[in-house]
Amino acid sequence: MVYMDGHDRTASIADEARIEDYFALLKPRVMSLVVFTAFVGLIVAPQAIHPVLGFVAILCIAIGAGASGALNMWYDSDIDAVMSRTINRPIPSGRVPREEAFAFGMTLSAFSVITLGLATNWVAAGLLAFTIFFYAVVYTVWLKRSTPQNIVIGGAAGAFPPMIGWAAVTGTVSIDALILFMIIFLWTPPHFWALALYKKGDYEAAGIPMLPNVAGERVTQNQIVVYTVLLCATAFGPVLTGLAGMVYGLAAAVLGAGFAILAVRLRMAEGVEMKRRARVLFTYSLGYLFVLFVALLADSGLAFWLGAAQ
Amino acid sequence: MNMKDEKAMISHDIARKRQRRRSIAIGLSLAALVLLFYVITVVKLGPAVLVRAI
């Protein structure tokens, strides 16, 4: 609307954006899992870090992860607009312009990497930069729309945070850090394929080649079982290397058994019951990863306490 | 002023309020960043900040 003084005072899209919309661009729910797993990697590392620098490291990893989420929303705004799960995101709903989301993501990426490098070390900063690149470019731009194996390879982006936390403390990457990476890496396919099974229609409408749409439900169910077995076996890795003890070992056994039972039950189901079981497995998988890492943390705390008591 | 103009005016007021909130948020973020770099510097230097070759 043009007023008599000649100024156009019509609110543009950018003027409608609330602070909460920019926060939503950071995918806070994904960020919470990233923060938690990075924190565990930082705590279980075999050295100590100054608490302030530890806090800064976690903050940088969280913001870096959020930045890659913003870049993902920038690129995927067209498909977000056709999926019920994502239609209310800031860009498809018209509250934040695409170019602002891109600028926001790039700025936060640069700041988080540089700050992490200055506060801790450049190995951790390099890993964070690679994680952002992997999620925003390799997964979002390249894999997501071209292959049903998108989340298998793309899952690596979500698996890096504990390794970055570890590197922030030690300045290096060890076999233990690699095992933590592998646990999340192998957890990602059954987690997302369970979601893809009961949200199949959404992905179909958006044209994303998720495994159930491309290879069928039966193949997906089989793959979920395979990855679940690999995950449950890898989850014992920290016990074998001595990173964790009995508390974690017991948790890995019980949680893994639950995961395997649900995966096999999903394999045996069809139709509506299959979708229900896929939803159950999806929810369980979230709790699985959280409790497994809590057990790792508890074991580390217990070892520290026992060591201090002697 | 007709109904349409009135609506545009209200929308303009809301937009201005939101823009102000965003400006405050950016200002606070920059202040937090300055504080963060100050704290990181102090922590990284530690007691050595007083140890200087004369």
Tab-separated table of N, CA and C in Angstrom, chain A residues 5-134:
chain	number	residue	atom	x	y	z
A	5	ASP	N	2.825	10.054	1.506
A	5	ASP	CA	4.222	10.500	1.567
A	5	ASP	C	5.122	9.699	0.620
A	6	GLY	N	4.512	8.791	-0.140
A	6	GLY	CA	5.265	8.053	-1.147
A	6	GLY	C	5.877	6.752	-0.670
A	7	HIS	N	5.742	6.444	0.636
A	7	HIS	CA	6.343	5.220	1.149
A	7	HIS	C	5.395	4.043	1.029
A	8	ASP	N	5.948	2.944	0.581
A	8	ASP	CA	5.157	1.716	0.515
A	8	ASP	C	5.215	1.051	1.895
A	9	ARG	N	4.086	1.015	2.555
A	9	ARG	CA	4.095	0.468	3.905
A	9	ARG	C	3.448	-0.909	3.981
A	10	THR	N	3.256	-1.513	2.835
A	10	THR	CA	2.699	-2.854	2.852
A	10	THR	C	3.713	-3.804	3.461
A	11	ALA	N	3.248	-4.625	4.376
A	11	ALA	CA	4.177	-5.556	5.019
A	11	ALA	C	4.632	-6.607	4.035
A	12	SER	N	5.945	-6.698	3.850
A	12	SER	CA	6.464	-7.747	2.974
A	12	SER	C	6.531	-9.045	3.771
A	13	ILE	N	6.895	-10.148	3.090
A	13	ILE	CA	6.956	-11.435	3.795
A	13	ILE	C	7.926	-11.350	4.964
A	14	ALA	N	9.092	-10.695	4.690
A	14	ALA	CA	10.134	-10.642	5.708
A	14	ALA	C	9.646	-9.951	6.977
A	15	ASP	N	8.731	-8.956	6.798
A	15	ASP	CA	8.231	-8.211	7.956
A	15	ASP	C	7.318	-9.054	8.832
A	16	GLU	N	6.759	-10.121	8.253
A	16	GLU	CA	5.816	-10.948	9.007
A	16	GLU	C	6.532	-11.955	9.902
A	17	ALA	N	7.823	-12.182	9.657
A	17	ALA	CA	8.543	-13.241	10.375
A	17	ALA	C	8.712	-12.898	11.847
A	18	ARG	N	8.416	-13.870	12.690
A	18	ARG	CA	8.636	-13.713	14.124
A	18	ARG	C	9.975	-14.368	14.473
A	19	ILE	N	10.481	-14.049	15.656
A	19	ILE	CA	11.752	-14.650	16.089
A	19	ILE	C	11.594	-16.167	16.157
A	20	GLU	N	10.409	-16.599	16.586
A	20	GLU	CA	10.133	-18.041	16.712
A	20	GLU	C	10.288	-18.758	15.368
A	21	ASP	N	9.981	-18.032	14.269
A	21	ASP	CA	10.110	-18.655	12.942
A	21	ASP	C	11.568	-18.941	12.610
A	22	TYR	N	12.447	-18.028	13.006
A	22	TYR	CA	13.871	-18.251	12.747
A	22	TYR	C	14.388	-19.384	13.625
A	23	PHE	N	13.841	-19.442	14.834
A	23	PHE	CA	14.224	-20.540	15.735
A	23	PHE	C	13.756	-21.876	15.149
A	24	ALA	N	12.549	-21.875	14.560
A	24	ALA	CA	12.011	-23.103	13.949
A	24	ALA	C	12.880	-23.579	12.784
A	25	LEU	N	13.536	-22.621	12.102
A	25	LEU	CA	14.432	-22.984	10.984
A	25	LEU	C	15.593	-23.855	11.461
A	26	LEU	N	15.909	-23.751	12.755
A	26	LEU	CA	17.043	-24.511	13.300
A	26	LEU	C	16.670	-25.953	13.647
A	27	LYS	N	15.424	-26.340	13.397
A	27	LYS	CA	14.934	-27.685	13.718
A	27	LYS	C	15.266	-28.054	15.163
A	28	PRO	N	14.658	-27.358	16.117
A	28	PRO	CA	15.023	-27.547	17.532
A	28	PRO	C	14.891	-28.980	18.044
A	29	ARG	N	13.962	-29.760	17.491
A	29	ARG	CA	13.803	-31.135	17.983
A	29	ARG	C	14.990	-32.014	17.588
A	30	VAL	N	15.453	-31.810	16.334
A	30	VAL	CA	16.645	-32.542	15.882
A	30	VAL	C	17.849	-32.065	16.695
A	31	MET	N	17.871	-30.748	16.925
A	31	MET	CA	18.975	-30.133	17.645
A	31	MET	C	19.129	-30.714	19.048
A	32	SER	N	17.993	-31.016	19.696
A	32	SER	CA	18.059	-31.530	21.064
A	32	SER	C	18.779	-32.881	21.108
A	33	LEU	N	18.537	-33.723	20.116
A	33	LEU	CA	19.218	-35.022	20.051
A	33	LEU	C	20.707	-34.830	19.758
A	34	VAL	N	20.999	-33.869	18.886
A	34	VAL	CA	22.391	-33.554	18.551
A	34	VAL	C	23.144	-33.069	19.794
A	35	VAL	N	22.510	-32.150	20.529
A	35	VAL	CA	23.124	-31.605	21.742
A	35	VAL	C	23.413	-32.736	22.728
A	36	PHE	N	22.438	-33.602	22.906
A	36	PHE	CA	22.581	-34.687	23.874
A	36	PHE	C	23.708	-35.653	23.491
A	37	THR	N	23.721	-36.099	22.234
A	37	THR	CA	24.743	-37.073	21.821
A	37	THR	C	26.143	-36.425	21.807
A	38	ALA	N	26.202	-35.150	21.433
A	38	ALA	CA	27.496	-34.447	21.459
A	38	ALA	C	27.990	-34.321	22.896
A	39	PHE	N	27.071	-34.038	23.800
A	39	PHE	CA	27.404	-33.911	25.222
A	39	PHE	C	27.972	-35.232	25.757
A	40	VAL	N	27.340	-36.333	25.375
A	40	VAL	CA	27.813	-37.649	25.822
A	40	VAL	C	29.221	-37.908	25.280
A	41	GLY	N	29.440	-37.608	24.003
A	41	GLY	CA	30.768	-37.777	23.405
A	41	GLY	C	31.815	-36.963	24.142
A	42	LEU	N	31.437	-35.763	24.548
A	42	LEU	CA	32.344	-34.860	25.253
A	42	LEU	C	32.661	-35.368	26.661
A	43	ILE	N	31.662	-35.925	27.326
A	43	ILE	CA	31.840	-36.386	28.715
A	43	ILE	C	32.630	-37.700	28.775
A	44	VAL	N	32.326	-38.634	27.866
A	44	VAL	CA	32.985	-39.947	27.950
A	44	VAL	C	34.404	-39.953	27.365
A	45	ALA	N	34.794	-38.856	26.726
A	45	ALA	CA	36.158	-38.770	26.181
A	45	ALA	C	37.171	-38.904	27.325
A	46	PRO	N	38.312	-39.537	27.041
A	46	PRO	CA	39.249	-39.867	28.127
A	46	PRO	C	40.073	-38.700	28.678
A	47	GLN	N	39.738	-37.510	28.321
A	47	GLN	CA	40.426	-36.340	28.900
A	47	GLN	C	39.395	-35.384	29.466
A	48	ALA	N	39.885	-34.309	30.081
A	48	ALA	CA	38.954	-33.320	30.633
A	48	ALA	C	39.017	-32.041	29.811
A	49	ILE	N	37.923	-31.303	29.853
A	49	ILE	CA	37.882	-29.999	29.170
A	49	ILE	C	37.359	-28.973	30.180
A	50	HIS	N	37.819	-27.745	30.059
A	50	HIS	CA	37.303	-26.688	30.940
A	50	HIS	C	35.795	-26.577	30.727
A	51	PRO	N	35.016	-26.534	31.823
A	51	PRO	CA	33.551	-26.526	31.669
A	51	PRO	C	33.020	-25.434	30.735
A	52	VAL	N	33.657	-24.259	30.784
A	52	VAL	CA	33.196	-23.160	29.917
A	52	VAL	C	33.435	-23.514	28.446
A	53	LEU	N	34.623	-24.071	28.177
A	53	LEU	CA	34.932	-24.441	26.789
A	53	LEU	C	34.045	-25.608	26.340
A	54	GLY	N	33.735	-26.504	27.282
A	54	GLY	CA	32.814	-27.613	26.988
A	54	GLY	C	31.447	-27.079	26.605
A	55	PHE	N	30.983	-26.084	27.365
A	55	PHE	CA	29.691	-25.465	27.075
A	55	PHE	C	29.709	-24.783	25.704
A	56	VAL	N	30.805	-24.075	25.419
A	56	VAL	CA	30.922	-23.384	24.122
A	56	VAL	C	30.918	-24.412	22.985
A	57	ALA	N	31.620	-25.544	23.207
A	57	ALA	CA	31.674	-26.591	22.172
A	57	ALA	C	30.270	-27.118	21.869
A	58	ILE	N	29.508	-27.413	22.933
A	58	ILE	CA	28.142	-27.921	22.733
A	58	ILE	C	27.276	-26.873	22.028
A	59	LEU	N	27.441	-25.621	22.443
A	59	LEU	CA	26.672	-24.526	21.830
A	59	LEU	C	26.971	-24.442	20.325
A	60	CYS	N	28.265	-24.523	19.991
A	60	CYS	CA	28.664	-24.437	18.571
A	60	CYS	C	28.122	-25.617	17.772
A	61	ILE	N	28.195	-26.818	18.360
A	61	ILE	CA	27.695	-28.002	17.650
A	61	ILE	C	26.177	-27.859	17.434
A	62	ALA	N	25.482	-27.362	18.474
A	62	ALA	CA	24.024	-27.176	18.360
A	62	ALA	C	23.692	-26.167	17.265
A	63	ILE	N	24.408	-25.036	17.267
A	63	ILE	CA	24.123	-23.983	16.274
A	63	ILE	C	24.514	-24.461	14.866
A	64	GLY	N	25.620	-25.188	14.777
A	64	GLY	CA	26.027	-25.738	13.480
A	64	GLY	C	24.967	-26.692	12.939
A	65	ALA	N	24.451	-27.550	13.836
A	65	ALA	CA	23.396	-28.487	13.424
A	65	ALA	C	22.150	-27.714	12.999
A	66	GLY	N	21.817	-26.674	13.777
A	66	GLY	CA	20.655	-25.838	13.442
A	66	GLY	C	20.836	-25.152	12.102
A	67	ALA	N	22.059	-24.674	11.851
A	67	ALA	CA	22.345	-23.993	10.578
A	67	ALA	C	22.132	-24.938	9.399
A	68	SER	N	22.584	-26.188	9.570
A	68	SER	CA	22.391	-27.134	8.463
A	68	SER	C	20.897	-27.425	8.282
A	69	GLY	N	20.131	-27.385	9.382
A	69	GLY	CA	18.671	-27.540	9.298
A	69	GLY	C	18.041	-26.404	8.503
A	70	ALA	N	18.538	-25.180	8.729
A	70	ALA	CA	18.013	-24.006	8.002
A	70	ALA	C	18.335	-24.126	6.509
A	71	LEU	N	19.550	-24.598	6.197
A	71	LEU	CA	19.933	-24.769	4.789
A	71	LEU	C	19.084	-25.870	4.141
A	72	ASN	N	18.797	-26.905	4.932
A	72	ASN	CA	17.931	-27.984	4.446
A	72	ASN	C	16.531	-27.439	4.132
A	73	MET	N	16.001	-26.601	5.012
A	73	MET	CA	14.660	-26.035	4.779
A	73	MET	C	14.664	-25.069	3.592
A	74	TRP	N	15.803	-24.384	3.401
A	74	TRP	CA	15.922	-23.482	2.250
A	74	TRP	C	15.811	-24.292	0.955
A	75	TYR	N	16.555	-25.367	0.877
A	75	TYR	CA	16.579	-26.136	-0.366
A	75	TYR	C	15.296	-26.925	-0.580
A	76	ASP	N	14.733	-27.433	0.535
A	76	ASP	CA	13.583	-28.336	0.436
A	76	ASP	C	12.222	-27.655	0.536
A	77	SER	N	12.190	-26.332	0.451
A	77	SER	CA	10.914	-25.640	0.678
A	77	SER	C	9.826	-26.086	-0.305
A	78	ASP	N	10.224	-26.487	-1.512
A	78	ASP	CA	9.220	-26.930	-2.493
A	78	ASP	C	8.553	-28.246	-2.076
A	79	ILE	N	9.348	-29.190	-1.576
A	79	ILE	CA	8.723	-30.460	-1.176
A	79	ILE	C	8.090	-30.365	0.225
A	80	ASP	N	8.613	-29.446	1.048
A	80	ASP	CA	8.000	-29.242	2.369
A	80	ASP	C	6.553	-28.759	2.224
A	81	ALA	N	6.312	-28.033	1.120
A	81	ALA	CA	4.981	-27.463	0.901
A	81	ALA	C	3.921	-28.513	0.561
A	82	VAL	N	4.352	-29.725	0.203
A	82	VAL	CA	3.362	-30.740	-0.168
A	82	VAL	C	3.247	-31.882	0.852
A	83	MET	N	4.050	-31.829	1.926
A	83	MET	CA	3.952	-32.895	2.923
A	83	MET	C	3.266	-32.378	4.191
A	84	SER	N	2.314	-33.167	4.703
A	84	SER	CA	1.534	-32.724	5.870
A	84	SER	C	2.430	-32.449	7.076
A	85	ARG	N	3.510	-33.234	7.186
A	85	ARG	CA	4.424	-33.108	8.335
A	85	ARG	C	5.201	-31.784	8.313
A	86	THR	N	5.402	-31.222	7.102
A	86	THR	CA	6.310	-30.081	6.975
A	86	THR	C	5.658	-28.817	6.408
A	87	ILE	N	4.368	-28.912	6.119
A	87	ILE	CA	3.705	-27.790	5.420
A	87	ILE	C	3.681	-26.494	6.247
A	88	ASN	N	3.738	-26.637	7.564
A	88	ASN	CA	3.688	-25.440	8.414
A	88	ASN	C	5.052	-24.863	8.751
A	89	ARG	N	6.107	-25.370	8.113
A	89	ARG	CA	7.439	-24.832	8.359
A	89	ARG	C	7.497	-23.375	7.892
A	90	PRO	N	8.445	-22.580	8.436
A	90	PRO	CA	8.449	-21.132	8.156
A	90	PRO	C	8.461	-20.742	6.679
A	91	ILE	N	9.178	-21.489	5.821
A	91	ILE	CA	9.253	-21.074	4.408
A	91	ILE	C	7.976	-21.448	3.637
A	92	PRO	N	7.534	-22.727	3.659
A	92	PRO	CA	6.306	-23.039	2.901
A	92	PRO	C	5.071	-22.288	3.405
A	93	SER	N	5.056	-21.931	4.684
A	93	SER	CA	3.895	-21.190	5.187
A	93	SER	C	3.982	-19.704	4.837
A	94	GLY	N	5.120	-19.275	4.254
A	94	GLY	CA	5.250	-17.896	3.757
A	94	GLY	C	5.700	-16.894	4.805
A	95	ARG	N	6.138	-17.364	5.972
A	95	ARG	CA	6.530	-16.413	7.019
A	95	ARG	C	7.988	-15.954	6.890
A	96	VAL	N	8.841	-16.813	6.319
A	96	VAL	CA	10.245	-16.439	6.126
A	96	VAL	C	10.607	-16.629	4.650
A	97	PRO	N	11.196	-15.588	4.007
A	97	PRO	CA	11.592	-15.744	2.598
A	97	PRO	C	12.749	-16.735	2.480
A	98	ARG	N	12.786	-17.441	1.360
A	98	ARG	CA	13.819	-18.475	1.145
A	98	ARG	C	15.236	-17.921	1.299
A	99	GLU	N	15.473	-16.765	0.633
A	99	GLU	CA	16.840	-16.229	0.635
A	99	GLU	C	17.314	-15.856	2.047
A	100	GLU	N	16.343	-15.460	2.897
A	100	GLU	CA	16.726	-15.126	4.284
A	100	GLU	C	17.111	-16.380	5.055
A	101	ALA	N	16.397	-17.470	4.788
A	101	ALA	CA	16.719	-18.735	5.444
A	101	ALA	C	18.117	-19.184	5.032
A	102	PHE	N	18.444	-18.977	3.759
A	102	PHE	CA	19.773	-19.356	3.251
A	102	PHE	C	20.855	-18.520	3.931
A	103	ALA	N	20.638	-17.204	3.972
A	103	ALA	CA	21.621	-16.312	4.601
A	103	ALA	C	21.784	-16.647	6.083
A	104	PHE	N	20.670	-16.920	6.727
A	104	PHE	CA	20.656	-17.280	8.144
A	104	PHE	C	21.491	-18.551	8.373
A	105	GLY	N	21.255	-19.559	7.544
A	105	GLY	CA	21.967	-20.830	7.672
A	105	GLY	C	23.464	-20.678	7.423
A	106	MET	N	23.820	-19.922	6.384
A	106	MET	CA	25.239	-19.749	6.041
A	106	MET	C	25.973	-18.962	7.140
A	107	THR	N	25.320	-17.915	7.646
A	107	THR	CA	25.954	-17.094	8.691
A	107	THR	C	26.201	-17.922	9.944
A	108	LEU	N	25.177	-18.632	10.365
A	108	LEU	CA	25.331	-19.439	11.577
A	108	LEU	C	26.365	-20.544	11.380
A	109	SER	N	26.417	-21.127	10.170
A	109	SER	CA	27.411	-22.167	9.886
A	109	SER	C	28.823	-21.612	10.096
A	110	ALA	N	29.083	-20.462	9.486
A	110	ALA	CA	30.420	-19.855	9.575
A	110	ALA	C	30.781	-19.529	11.024
A	111	PHE	N	29.846	-18.901	11.730
A	111	PHE	CA	30.129	-18.507	13.111
A	111	PHE	C	30.362	-19.718	14.012
A	112	SER	N	29.547	-20.765	13.835
A	112	SER	CA	29.674	-21.927	14.721
A	112	SER	C	31.003	-22.647	14.497
A	113	VAL	N	31.409	-22.789	13.224
A	113	VAL	CA	32.667	-23.489	12.921
A	113	VAL	C	33.877	-22.687	13.434
A	114	ILE	N	33.887	-21.390	13.139
A	114	ILE	CA	35.027	-20.557	13.555
A	114	ILE	C	35.125	-20.501	15.087
A	115	THR	N	33.986	-20.315	15.744
A	115	THR	CA	34.005	-20.229	17.210
A	115	THR	C	34.464	-21.551	17.828
A	116	LEU	N	33.991	-22.678	17.278
A	116	LEU	CA	34.422	-23.978	17.810
A	116	LEU	C	35.924	-24.164	17.641
A	117	GLY	N	36.444	-23.752	16.470
A	117	GLY	CA	37.884	-23.861	16.218
A	117	GLY	C	38.696	-23.020	17.188
A	118	LEU	N	38.239	-21.790	17.447
A	118	LEU	CA	38.969	-20.904	18.349
A	118	LEU	C	38.868	-21.369	19.807
A	119	ALA	N	37.703	-21.904	20.170
A	119	ALA	CA	37.493	-22.283	21.571
A	119	ALA	C	38.121	-23.632	21.910
A	120	THR	N	38.084	-24.582	20.954
A	120	THR	CA	38.619	-25.913	21.272
A	120	THR	C	39.790	-26.245	20.343
A	121	ASN	N	39.518	-26.845	19.209
A	121	ASN	CA	40.599	-27.149	18.256
A	121	ASN	C	40.003	-27.250	16.845
A	122	TRP	N	40.895	-27.301	15.849
A	122	TRP	CA	40.436	-27.247	14.457
A	122	TRP	C	40.049	-28.609	13.905
A	123	VAL	N	40.377	-29.689	14.643
A	123	VAL	CA	39.877	-31.010	14.232
A	123	VAL	C	38.368	-31.040	14.451
A	124	ALA	N	37.953	-30.605	15.648
A	124	ALA	CA	36.511	-30.557	15.958
A	124	ALA	C	35.796	-29.601	15.006
A	125	ALA	N	36.417	-28.440	14.755
A	125	ALA	CA	35.797	-27.450	13.859
A	125	ALA	C	35.677	-28.007	12.439
A	126	GLY	N	36.729	-28.718	11.991
A	126	GLY	CA	36.707	-29.324	10.656
A	126	GLY	C	35.604	-30.368	10.548
A	127	LEU	N	35.446	-31.158	11.606
A	127	LEU	CA	34.385	-32.175	11.603
A	127	LEU	C	32.999	-31.525	11.568
A	128	LEU	N	32.863	-30.412	12.305
A	128	LEU	CA	31.570	-29.708	12.298
A	128	LEU	C	31.276	-29.141	10.905
A	129	ALA	N	32.292	-28.549	10.289
A	129	ALA	CA	32.124	-27.994	8.937
A	129	ALA	C	31.745	-29.105	7.958
A	130	PHE	N	32.412	-30.260	8.098
A	130	PHE	CA	32.114	-31.384	7.203
A	130	PHE	C	30.682	-31.895	7.435
A	131	THR	N	30.260	-31.927	8.704
A	131	THR	CA	28.902	-32.373	9.032
A	131	THR	C	27.854	-31.472	8.374
A	132	ILE	N	28.069	-30.158	8.486
A	132	ILE	CA	27.130	-29.201	7.880
A	132	ILE	C	27.099	-29.402	6.360
A	133	PHE	N	28.278	-29.527	5.769
A	133	PHE	CA	28.377	-29.741	4.321
A	133	PHE	C	27.676	-31.051	3.930
A	134	PHE	N	27.922	-32.091	4.726
A	134	PHE	CA	27.358	-33.410	4.422
A	134	PHE	C	25.833	-33.371	4.459
